[in-house]
mmCIF file of C-alpha atoms in Angstrom:
data_model
loop_
_atom_site.group_PDB
_atom_site.id
_atom_site.type_symbol
_atom_site.label_atom_id
_atom_site.label_comp_id
_atom_site.label_asym_id
_atom_site.label_seq_id
_atom_site.Cartn_x
_atom_site.Cartn_y
_atom_site.Cartn_z
ATOM 1 C CA MET D 1 93.515 144.585 315.948
ATOM 2 C CA LYS D 2 90.692 144.146 313.410
ATOM 3 C CA VAL D 3 88.600 147.227 312.691
ATOM 4 C CA LEU D 4 85.465 147.089 310.541
ATOM 5 C CA LEU D 5 84.519 150.220 308.592
ATOM 6 C CA PRO D 6 80.966 149.433 307.369
ATOM 7 C CA ILE D 7 80.977 151.840 304.438
ATOM 8 C CA SER D 8 81.811 151.871 300.733
ATOM 9 C CA LEU D 9 85.323 153.142 301.322
ATOM 10 C CA ASP D 10 86.062 154.015 297.691
ATOM 11 C CA ARG D 11 83.516 156.810 297.208
ATOM 12 C CA TRP D 12 85.735 159.859 296.788
ATOM 13 C CA ARG D 13 82.963 162.466 296.981
ATOM 14 C CA ASN D 14 81.683 161.082 300.293
ATOM 15 C CA PRO D 15 83.249 163.031 303.209
ATOM 16 C CA ILE D 16 82.706 160.106 305.604
ATOM 17 C CA SER D 17 84.616 157.744 303.304
ATOM 18 C CA THR D 18 87.351 160.363 302.959
ATOM 19 C CA LEU D 19 87.803 160.524 306.732
ATOM 20 C CA GLN D 20 87.867 156.756 307.127
ATOM 21 C CA ARG D 21 90.352 156.316 304.282
ATOM 22 C CA ALA D 22 92.683 158.567 306.307
ATOM 23 C CA CYS D 23 92.247 156.231 309.278
ATOM 24 C CA VAL D 24 93.364 153.314 307.102
ATOM 25 C CA ARG D 25 96.243 155.075 305.389
ATOM 26 C CA TYR D 26 97.834 156.555 308.509
ATOM 27 C CA ASN D 27 97.488 153.572 310.840
ATOM 28 C CA PRO D 28 99.397 150.884 308.900
ATOM 29 C CA GLU D 29 99.792 148.661 311.976
ATOM 30 C CA ILE D 30 96.006 148.181 312.237
ATOM 31 C CA GLU D 31 94.063 145.745 310.025
ATOM 32 C CA PHE D 32 90.984 147.357 308.499
ATOM 33 C CA HIS D 33 88.065 145.629 306.796
ATOM 34 C CA SER D 34 85.647 147.501 304.551
ATOM 35 C CA PHE D 35 83.384 147.401 301.481
ATOM 36 C CA SER D 36 83.668 148.554 297.879
ATOM 37 C CA ASN D 37 80.935 150.046 295.716
ATOM 38 C CA PRO D 38 82.403 152.704 293.375
ATOM 39 C CA VAL D 39 79.908 154.958 291.613
ATOM 40 C CA SER D 40 82.144 157.241 289.526
ATOM 41 C CA ASP D 41 85.211 157.072 287.314
ATOM 42 C CA GLU D 42 87.141 158.856 290.069
ATOM 43 C CA ASP D 43 86.123 156.167 292.566
ATOM 44 C CA ARG D 44 87.340 153.406 290.280
ATOM 45 C CA ARG D 45 90.570 155.180 289.318
ATOM 46 C CA GLU D 46 91.613 156.197 292.823
ATOM 47 C CA GLY D 47 90.318 153.025 294.447
ATOM 48 C CA GLU D 48 92.501 150.791 292.305
ATOM 49 C CA GLU D 49 95.607 151.897 294.218
ATOM 50 C CA PHE D 50 93.929 152.362 297.576
ATOM 51 C CA TRP D 51 92.714 148.776 297.796
ATOM 52 C CA LYS D 52 96.321 147.593 297.414
ATOM 53 C CA LEU D 53 97.210 148.863 300.905
ATOM 54 C CA PRO D 54 98.500 145.862 302.875
ATOM 55 C CA ASN D 55 96.446 146.676 305.996
ATOM 56 C CA LEU D 56 93.123 146.879 304.110
ATOM 57 C CA VAL D 57 90.902 143.837 303.505
ATOM 58 C CA LEU D 58 87.994 143.922 301.049
ATOM 59 C CA ARG D 59 84.863 142.325 302.508
ATOM 60 C CA GLU D 60 81.235 141.766 301.540
ATOM 61 C CA PRO D 61 78.369 142.972 303.755
ATOM 62 C CA VAL D 62 77.379 139.371 304.482
ATOM 63 C CA ASP D 63 80.751 138.902 306.199
ATOM 64 C CA ILE D 64 79.471 140.929 309.160
ATOM 65 C CA ALA D 65 77.441 137.879 310.165
ATOM 66 C CA ARG D 66 80.378 135.485 309.701
ATOM 67 C CA ASP D 67 83.341 137.212 311.287
ATOM 68 C CA ARG D 68 84.177 138.938 314.537
ATOM 69 C CA PHE D 69 85.931 142.283 314.790
ATOM 70 C CA ASP D 70 87.609 144.064 317.678
ATOM 71 C CA ILE D 71 86.047 147.405 316.767
ATOM 72 C CA VAL D 72 83.335 148.561 314.386
ATOM 73 C CA HIS D 73 83.993 152.220 313.556
ATOM 74 C CA THR D 74 81.377 154.330 311.851
ATOM 75 C CA ALA D 75 81.309 158.056 311.107
ATOM 76 C CA SER D 76 77.689 158.165 310.012
ATOM 77 C CA TYR D 77 74.482 157.011 311.632
ATOM 78 C CA SER D 78 72.539 156.492 308.453
ATOM 79 C CA HIS D 79 70.210 153.539 308.727
ATOM 80 C CA GLY D 80 72.560 151.251 306.790
ATOM 81 C CA ASN D 81 75.583 152.162 308.900
ATOM 82 C CA TYR D 82 73.561 151.757 312.078
ATOM 83 C CA VAL D 83 72.256 148.297 311.175
ATOM 84 C CA ALA D 84 75.705 147.092 310.065
ATOM 85 C CA SER D 85 77.352 148.405 313.238
ATOM 86 C CA VAL D 86 74.800 146.860 315.589
ATOM 87 C CA ALA D 87 74.986 143.565 313.693
ATOM 88 C CA ALA D 88 78.782 143.522 314.034
ATOM 89 C CA LYS D 89 78.559 144.278 317.747
ATOM 90 C CA LEU D 90 75.987 141.535 318.309
ATOM 91 C CA ARG D 91 78.093 139.041 316.335
ATOM 92 C CA GLY D 92 81.059 139.814 318.577
ATOM 93 C CA VAL D 93 79.009 139.968 321.774
ATOM 94 C CA GLY D 94 81.251 140.611 324.765
ATOM 95 C CA HIS D 95 84.180 141.385 322.464
ATOM 96 C CA THR D 96 83.371 143.936 319.719
ATOM 97 C CA ARG D 97 83.368 147.615 320.647
ATOM 98 C CA TYR D 98 81.402 150.220 318.713
ATOM 99 C CA LEU D 99 83.258 153.507 318.056
ATOM 100 C CA ASP D 100 81.339 156.378 316.486
ATOM 101 C CA THR D 101 82.755 159.578 315.006
ATOM 102 C CA MET D 102 80.019 162.195 315.281
ATOM 103 C CA ASN D 103 80.086 164.273 312.096
ATOM 104 C CA LEU D 104 77.104 166.566 312.612
ATOM 105 C CA GLU D 105 75.985 168.771 315.474
ATOM 106 C CA GLN D 106 72.808 167.438 317.038
ATOM 107 C CA HIS D 107 69.927 169.353 318.587
ATOM 108 C CA PRO D 108 66.311 168.494 319.539
ATOM 109 C CA ASP D 109 65.113 171.141 317.069
ATOM 110 C CA HIS D 110 66.024 168.695 314.277
ATOM 111 C CA PRO D 111 63.752 165.748 315.158
ATOM 112 C CA VAL D 112 64.837 163.177 312.555
ATOM 113 C CA CYS D 113 68.555 163.524 313.244
ATOM 114 C CA TRP D 114 67.917 163.835 316.980
ATOM 115 C CA ALA D 115 65.992 160.533 317.017
ATOM 116 C CA ARG D 116 68.818 158.794 315.154
ATOM 117 C CA TYR D 117 71.370 160.213 317.569
ATOM 118 C CA ARG D 118 69.350 158.970 320.555
ATOM 119 C CA ARG D 119 69.190 155.526 318.956
ATOM 120 C CA VAL D 120 72.948 155.439 318.445
ATOM 121 C CA LEU D 121 73.534 156.448 322.079
ATOM 122 C CA ARG D 122 72.105 153.107 323.180
ATOM 123 C CA TRP D 123 74.729 151.055 321.370
ATOM 124 C CA VAL D 124 77.959 153.050 321.034
ATOM 125 C CA ASP D 125 80.811 152.293 323.454
ATOM 126 C CA ALA D 126 83.008 155.281 322.527
ATOM 127 C CA PHE D 127 82.522 158.611 320.755
ATOM 128 C CA VAL D 128 84.819 161.006 318.893
ATOM 129 C CA ALA D 129 83.555 164.398 317.680
ATOM 130 C CA VAL D 130 84.873 166.335 314.682
ATOM 131 C CA SER D 131 84.413 169.751 316.316
ATOM 132 C CA GLU D 132 83.794 171.437 319.642
ATOM 133 C CA ALA D 133 80.239 172.227 318.541
ATOM 134 C CA VAL D 134 79.521 168.539 317.925
ATOM 135 C CA ALA D 135 81.166 167.573 321.213
ATOM 136 C CA VAL D 136 78.881 169.655 323.448
ATOM 137 C CA ASP D 137 75.971 167.237 323.846
ATOM 138 C CA ILE D 138 78.166 164.126 323.958
ATOM 139 C CA ARG D 139 80.373 165.621 326.683
ATOM 140 C CA ASN D 140 77.335 166.506 328.755
ATOM 141 C CA ARG D 141 75.346 163.334 328.158
ATOM 142 C CA VAL D 142 77.899 160.492 328.171
ATOM 143 C CA PRO D 143 81.248 161.902 329.391
ATOM 144 C CA GLU D 144 82.532 158.434 330.298
ATOM 145 C CA ARG D 145 82.242 157.387 326.642
ATOM 146 C CA PHE D 146 83.627 160.560 325.052
ATOM 147 C CA LEU D 147 87.248 160.201 323.873
ATOM 148 C CA GLY D 148 87.871 163.659 322.401
ATOM 149 C CA VAL D 149 87.759 165.897 319.323
ATOM 150 C CA ILE D 150 89.529 164.946 316.094
ATOM 151 C CA PRO D 151 88.715 167.351 313.238
ATOM 152 C CA ASN D 152 88.106 166.598 309.595
ATOM 153 C CA GLY D 153 90.984 167.332 307.231
ATOM 154 C CA PHE D 154 92.344 168.017 303.756
ATOM 155 C CA ASP D 155 95.189 166.975 301.476
ATOM 156 C CA PRO D 156 97.766 169.813 301.410
ATOM 157 C CA ALA D 157 99.418 168.350 298.313
ATOM 158 C CA LEU D 158 96.173 168.809 296.381
ATOM 159 C CA TYR D 159 94.786 171.943 298.012
ATOM 160 C CA ASP D 160 97.781 174.181 297.408
ATOM 161 C CA PRO D 161 97.138 177.604 295.849
ATOM 162 C CA ALA D 162 100.649 177.611 294.376
ATOM 163 C CA ILE D 163 99.804 174.723 292.022
ATOM 164 C CA ASP D 164 98.431 175.564 288.581
ATOM 165 C CA CYS D 165 95.430 173.280 288.038
ATOM 166 C CA ASP D 166 93.770 175.126 285.161
ATOM 167 C CA ALA D 167 93.921 171.942 283.102
ATOM 168 C CA ASP D 168 91.333 170.435 285.486
ATOM 169 C CA LEU D 169 88.870 173.323 285.163
ATOM 170 C CA PRO D 170 85.416 172.550 283.762
ATOM 171 C CA ALA D 171 84.971 174.335 280.414
ATOM 172 C CA GLU D 172 82.213 176.608 281.715
ATOM 173 C CA VAL D 173 84.484 178.030 284.412
ATOM 174 C CA CYS D 174 87.402 178.617 282.026
ATOM 175 C CA ALA D 175 85.432 181.391 280.355
ATOM 176 C CA LEU D 176 84.697 183.206 283.636
ATOM 177 C CA PRO D 177 86.893 185.896 285.207
ATOM 178 C CA ARG D 178 88.720 184.929 288.395
ATOM 179 C CA GLY D 179 87.329 185.900 291.759
ATOM 180 C CA PHE D 180 83.721 184.677 291.567
ATOM 181 C CA PRO D 181 81.564 183.771 294.601
ATOM 182 C CA LEU D 182 81.409 179.982 295.005
ATOM 183 C CA TRP D 183 78.933 177.534 296.534
ATOM 184 C CA VAL D 184 80.287 174.062 297.438
ATOM 185 C CA ALA D 185 77.681 171.998 299.280
ATOM 186 C CA ALA D 186 74.769 169.664 298.908
ATOM 187 C CA ILE D 187 71.657 171.655 298.040
ATOM 188 C CA GLU D 188 69.326 171.162 301.012
ATOM 189 C CA PRO D 189 67.394 173.376 303.451
ATOM 190 C CA ARG D 190 69.878 173.390 306.350
ATOM 191 C CA LYS D 191 72.556 174.767 303.993
ATOM 192 C CA HIS D 192 70.300 177.763 303.169
ATOM 193 C CA PRO D 193 70.892 177.873 299.406
ATOM 194 C CA GLU D 194 68.401 180.735 299.202
ATOM 195 C CA VAL D 195 71.122 183.018 300.623
ATOM 196 C CA PHE D 196 73.352 182.208 297.647
ATOM 197 C CA VAL D 197 70.495 182.651 295.188
ATOM 198 C CA ASN D 198 69.500 186.000 296.715
ATOM 199 C CA LEU D 199 73.098 187.240 296.551
ATOM 200 C CA ALA D 200 73.293 186.288 292.877
ATOM 201 C CA ARG D 201 70.047 188.078 292.113
ATOM 202 C CA LYS D 202 71.223 191.211 293.945
ATOM 203 C CA ASN D 203 74.438 191.189 291.889
ATOM 204 C CA PRO D 204 73.394 190.230 288.338
ATOM 205 C CA ASP D 205 76.650 191.500 286.807
ATOM 206 C CA ILE D 206 78.790 189.113 288.915
ATOM 207 C CA PRO D 207 79.095 185.466 287.832
ATOM 208 C CA PHE D 208 78.414 182.970 290.631
ATOM 209 C CA VAL D 209 79.509 179.313 290.492
ATOM 210 C CA ALA D 210 77.847 176.409 292.337
ATOM 211 C CA LEU D 211 79.038 172.838 292.932
ATOM 212 C CA GLY D 212 76.852 170.126 294.459
ATOM 213 C CA GLY D 213 73.513 168.432 293.864
ATOM 214 C CA GLY D 214 70.088 168.581 295.437
ATOM 215 C CA VAL D 215 69.092 166.364 298.381
ATOM 216 C CA GLY D 216 65.464 165.270 298.652
ATOM 217 C CA ASP D 217 62.400 167.007 297.273
ATOM 218 C CA LEU D 218 63.244 170.386 298.803
ATOM 219 C CA GLY D 219 66.753 170.166 297.387
ATOM 220 C CA LYS D 220 65.298 169.579 293.940
ATOM 221 C CA SER D 221 63.192 172.721 294.266
ATOM 222 C CA PHE D 222 66.308 174.710 295.129
ATOM 223 C CA GLU D 223 67.982 173.247 292.035
ATOM 224 C CA GLU D 224 65.328 175.034 289.986
ATOM 225 C CA ASP D 225 66.332 178.334 291.605
ATOM 226 C CA PHE D 226 69.961 177.660 290.695
ATOM 227 C CA ARG D 227 69.011 176.846 287.098
ATOM 228 C CA ASN D 228 66.729 179.834 286.711
ATOM 229 C CA THR D 229 69.143 182.474 288.003
ATOM 230 C CA PRO D 230 71.047 183.584 284.878
ATOM 231 C CA ASN D 231 74.352 184.473 286.568
ATOM 232 C CA ILE D 232 74.610 181.211 288.561
ATOM 233 C CA HIS D 233 76.754 178.669 286.745
ATOM 234 C CA TRP D 234 75.670 175.446 288.397
ATOM 235 C CA LEU D 235 77.956 172.491 287.596
ATOM 236 C CA GLY D 236 76.424 169.847 289.888
ATOM 237 C CA ASN D 237 78.792 167.237 291.297
ATOM 238 C CA VAL D 238 82.388 167.238 290.038
ATOM 239 C CA ASP D 239 85.442 165.185 290.973
ATOM 240 C CA ARG D 240 88.064 166.373 293.477
ATOM 241 C CA LYS D 241 90.527 167.755 290.955
ATOM 242 C CA ALA D 242 87.897 169.772 289.130
ATOM 243 C CA GLY D 243 86.514 171.013 292.447
ATOM 244 C CA ARG D 244 89.973 172.051 293.610
ATOM 245 C CA ALA D 245 90.602 173.893 290.333
ATOM 246 C CA VAL D 246 87.306 175.777 290.657
ATOM 247 C CA LEU D 247 88.115 176.662 294.268
ATOM 248 C CA GLY D 248 91.496 177.978 293.128
ATOM 249 C CA ARG D 249 89.737 180.503 290.874
ATOM 250 C CA ALA D 250 87.109 181.552 293.430
ATOM 251 C CA GLY D 251 87.125 184.886 295.224
ATOM 252 C CA VAL D 252 85.003 183.858 298.190
ATOM 253 C CA LEU D 253 83.184 180.757 299.452
ATOM 254 C CA VAL D 254 79.554 181.427 300.369
ATOM 255 C CA PHE D 255 78.592 178.863 303.018
ATOM 256 C CA PRO D 256 75.404 179.868 304.892
ATOM 257 C CA SER D 257 74.751 176.472 306.542
ATOM 258 C CA GLU D 258 73.143 176.541 309.986
ATOM 259 C CA ARG D 259 74.437 173.204 311.288
ATOM 260 C CA GLU D 260 77.643 171.311 310.489
ATOM 261 C CA GLY D 261 80.155 168.901 311.920
ATOM 262 C CA LEU D 262 83.283 170.471 310.472
ATOM 263 C CA SER D 263 82.794 171.232 306.797
ATOM 264 C CA LEU D 264 85.383 169.814 304.369
ATOM 265 C CA ALA D 265 84.489 172.561 301.880
ATOM 266 C CA MET D 266 85.315 175.207 304.467
ATOM 267 C CA ILE D 267 88.579 173.511 305.479
ATOM 268 C CA GLU D 268 89.613 173.266 301.827
ATOM 269 C CA ALA D 269 88.785 176.939 301.268
ATOM 270 C CA VAL D 270 90.977 177.917 304.231
ATOM 271 C CA ALA D 271 93.738 175.739 302.780
ATOM 272 C CA MET D 272 93.439 177.499 299.421
ATOM 273 C CA GLY D 273 93.463 180.999 300.916
ATOM 274 C CA VAL D 274 89.845 181.616 299.907
ATOM 275 C CA PRO D 275 87.835 183.714 302.410
ATOM 276 C CA ILE D 276 84.555 182.292 303.716
ATOM 277 C CA LEU D 277 81.193 183.889 304.378
ATOM 278 C CA ALA D 278 79.304 181.776 306.931
ATOM 279 C CA GLN D 279 76.822 181.979 309.779
ATOM 280 C CA PRO D 280 77.959 182.500 313.405
ATOM 281 C CA LYS D 281 76.466 179.111 314.293
ATOM 282 C CA SER D 282 77.467 175.524 314.959
ATOM 283 C CA SER D 283 81.113 174.810 314.070
ATOM 284 C CA MET D 284 81.512 177.665 311.575
ATOM 285 C CA PRO D 285 83.262 180.001 314.078
ATOM 286 C CA GLU D 286 85.846 177.251 314.642
ATOM 287 C CA LEU D 287 87.042 177.833 311.067
ATOM 288 C CA VAL D 288 86.189 181.469 310.344
ATOM 289 C CA GLU D 289 87.671 184.371 312.264
ATOM 290 C CA ALA D 290 85.627 187.417 311.299
ATOM 291 C CA GLY D 291 87.697 190.023 309.501
ATOM 292 C CA GLN D 292 90.668 187.669 309.148
ATOM 293 C CA ASN D 293 89.671 184.879 306.768
ATOM 294 C CA GLY D 294 86.056 185.830 306.105
ATOM 295 C CA GLU D 295 82.933 187.036 307.862
ATOM 296 C CA LEU D 296 80.195 185.574 310.083
ATOM 297 C CA VAL D 297 76.730 186.816 309.115
ATOM 298 C CA ALA D 298 73.294 185.798 310.398
ATOM 299 C CA GLN D 299 71.225 183.980 307.778
ATOM 300 C CA GLU D 300 68.422 186.549 307.823
ATOM 301 C CA ASP D 301 70.764 189.576 307.425
ATOM 302 C CA GLU D 302 70.504 190.054 303.649
ATOM 303 C CA ALA D 303 72.326 193.395 303.679
ATOM 304 C CA GLY D 304 75.081 191.908 305.824
ATOM 305 C CA TRP D 305 75.699 189.093 303.326
ATOM 306 C CA ASN D 306 75.895 191.545 300.462
ATOM 307 C CA ASP D 307 78.284 193.851 302.347
ATOM 308 C CA ALA D 308 80.510 190.913 303.303
ATOM 309 C CA LEU D 309 80.549 189.682 299.719
ATOM 310 C CA HIS D 310 81.801 192.995 298.389
ATOM 311 C CA LYS D 311 84.310 193.379 301.216
ATOM 312 C CA TRP D 312 86.138 190.215 300.156
ATOM 313 C CA LEU D 313 85.641 190.219 296.367
ATOM 314 C CA GLY D 314 88.148 191.925 294.116
ATOM 315 C CA GLU D 315 91.470 193.435 295.156
ATOM 316 C CA ARG D 316 92.537 192.498 298.690
ATOM 317 C CA SER D 317 94.580 194.566 301.108
ATOM 318 C CA ALA D 318 97.993 193.449 302.322
ATOM 319 C CA ALA D 319 96.480 192.791 305.751
ATOM 320 C CA GLN D 320 93.794 190.541 304.261
ATOM 321 C CA MET D 321 96.368 188.612 302.243
ATOM 322 C CA GLU D 322 98.562 188.108 305.304
ATOM 323 C CA ALA D 323 95.632 186.924 307.431
ATOM 324 C CA LEU D 324 94.571 184.403 304.770
ATOM 325 C CA ALA D 325 98.147 183.090 304.539
ATOM 326 C CA VAL D 326 98.323 182.667 308.326
ATOM 327 C CA ALA D 327 95.011 180.781 308.308
ATOM 328 C CA ARG D 328 96.352 178.428 305.634
ATOM 329 C CA GLN D 329 99.487 177.641 307.642
ATOM 330 C CA ARG D 330 97.404 176.865 310.709
ATOM 331 C CA ALA D 331 95.212 174.591 308.611
ATOM 332 C CA ILE D 332 98.231 172.633 307.379
ATOM 333 C CA GLY D 333 99.261 171.979 310.965
ATOM 334 C CA ARG D 334 95.852 171.093 312.325
ATOM 335 C CA PHE D 335 93.787 169.679 309.456
ATOM 336 C CA ASN D 336 96.326 167.681 307.421
ATOM 337 C CA TRP D 337 94.783 164.252 306.766
ATOM 338 C CA ALA D 338 98.030 162.626 307.922
ATOM 339 C CA THR D 339 97.661 164.262 311.344
ATOM 340 C CA VAL D 340 93.937 163.553 311.515
ATOM 341 C CA GLY D 341 94.207 159.905 310.456
ATOM 342 C CA ALA D 342 97.110 159.123 312.783
ATOM 343 C CA ALA D 343 95.174 160.592 315.728
ATOM 344 C CA TYR D 344 92.711 157.696 315.467
ATOM 345 C CA GLY D 345 95.355 155.080 316.397
ATOM 346 C CA PRO D 346 95.318 156.031 320.095
ATOM 347 C CA MET D 347 91.519 156.283 319.988
ATOM 348 C CA TYR D 348 91.231 152.694 318.770
ATOM 349 C CA ARG D 349 93.477 151.525 321.584
ATOM 350 C CA ARG D 350 91.506 153.511 324.159
ATOM 351 C CA THR D 351 88.283 152.056 322.804
ATOM 352 C CA LEU D 352 89.567 148.537 323.420
ATOM 353 C CA GLU D 353 90.156 149.452 327.075
ATOM 354 C CA LEU D 354 86.507 150.379 327.608
ATOM 355 C CA PRO D 355 83.973 147.860 328.902
ATOM 356 C CA VAL D 356 81.659 146.261 326.360
ATOM 357 C CA ARG D 357 77.975 146.523 327.167
ATOM 358 C CA LEU D 358 75.316 145.023 324.973
ATOM 359 C CA LEU D 359 72.873 147.907 325.334
ATOM 360 C CA HIS D 360 73.396 151.233 327.017
ATOM 361 C CA GLY D 361 70.593 153.094 328.682
ATOM 362 C CA CYS D 362 69.498 156.176 326.750
ATOM 363 C CA PRO D 363 70.387 159.226 328.878
ATOM 364 C CA ALA D 364 67.710 161.838 329.424
#
């Protein structure tokens, strides 16, 4: 079986690449083909070993027009991924199936993403969703093409609170006391960074730490808020080891996003025993059990966010510690990348059993 992953597979900060690397690593009997375009020292360092896997073949984008694959598997419907996937399906007309992992909940209230989703519906032969929230529309709209839910994951050998990773800490964080509120996300409107900024401004004596960069013009304007709030220590993008070390020092993850697939940052926080403050929307309740490993607070409830922050910062009760430990153990069983990646093997085989159609009708 030849599976094309039309993505730069060696970008370690990209959550889509991270998921698809797990597919490669934990399905050694399947031959994968993908692209390389490292953009950081971490990409080049980690990719050197990854590309030595015997079931992974390095290709160039032009090869899509020259070769035929059994399956093209994408986990993003960016324009580039969409064009590459459709091109691969057309090249293998009557043979190549198109499998899509849906990584973001879709809704008509978000017109750009909704239009892209509707476009993808016309070409995809099989869907997997990363959460129950993402699965809702697919189940209702194209049940005959929906294969099931496979969550995102984490590396339990890296995200282990028992490991001392202080050597990987950025210098600015070394000087801060443990237990700070942490932001780990791209800075963009749907993530509601203003909640984090408002919390910092309400609590000027508490240091806040932020990881991630701005997306688009609105993201850049939020960056200015991060820069201009004196107690926010904004580090921008960092590599995995530095990010894990920062998470290990955090007291709580502040994650007020309104729409997600299944956030890697949230999964990693659960794995590290760090409580999460999130909205009761989208897939967030699939990871946060209120009162057990964090709180669910509506975006507009400023007092609620502040109360939740103080509930989980500082000294924790024995009951809180036990609940966080239980959540971590569940995460190891469910979200381990080995489990997640291996679950795609049966999905590839099921995809090959489905009929190939050149163009699906777009359901109402």
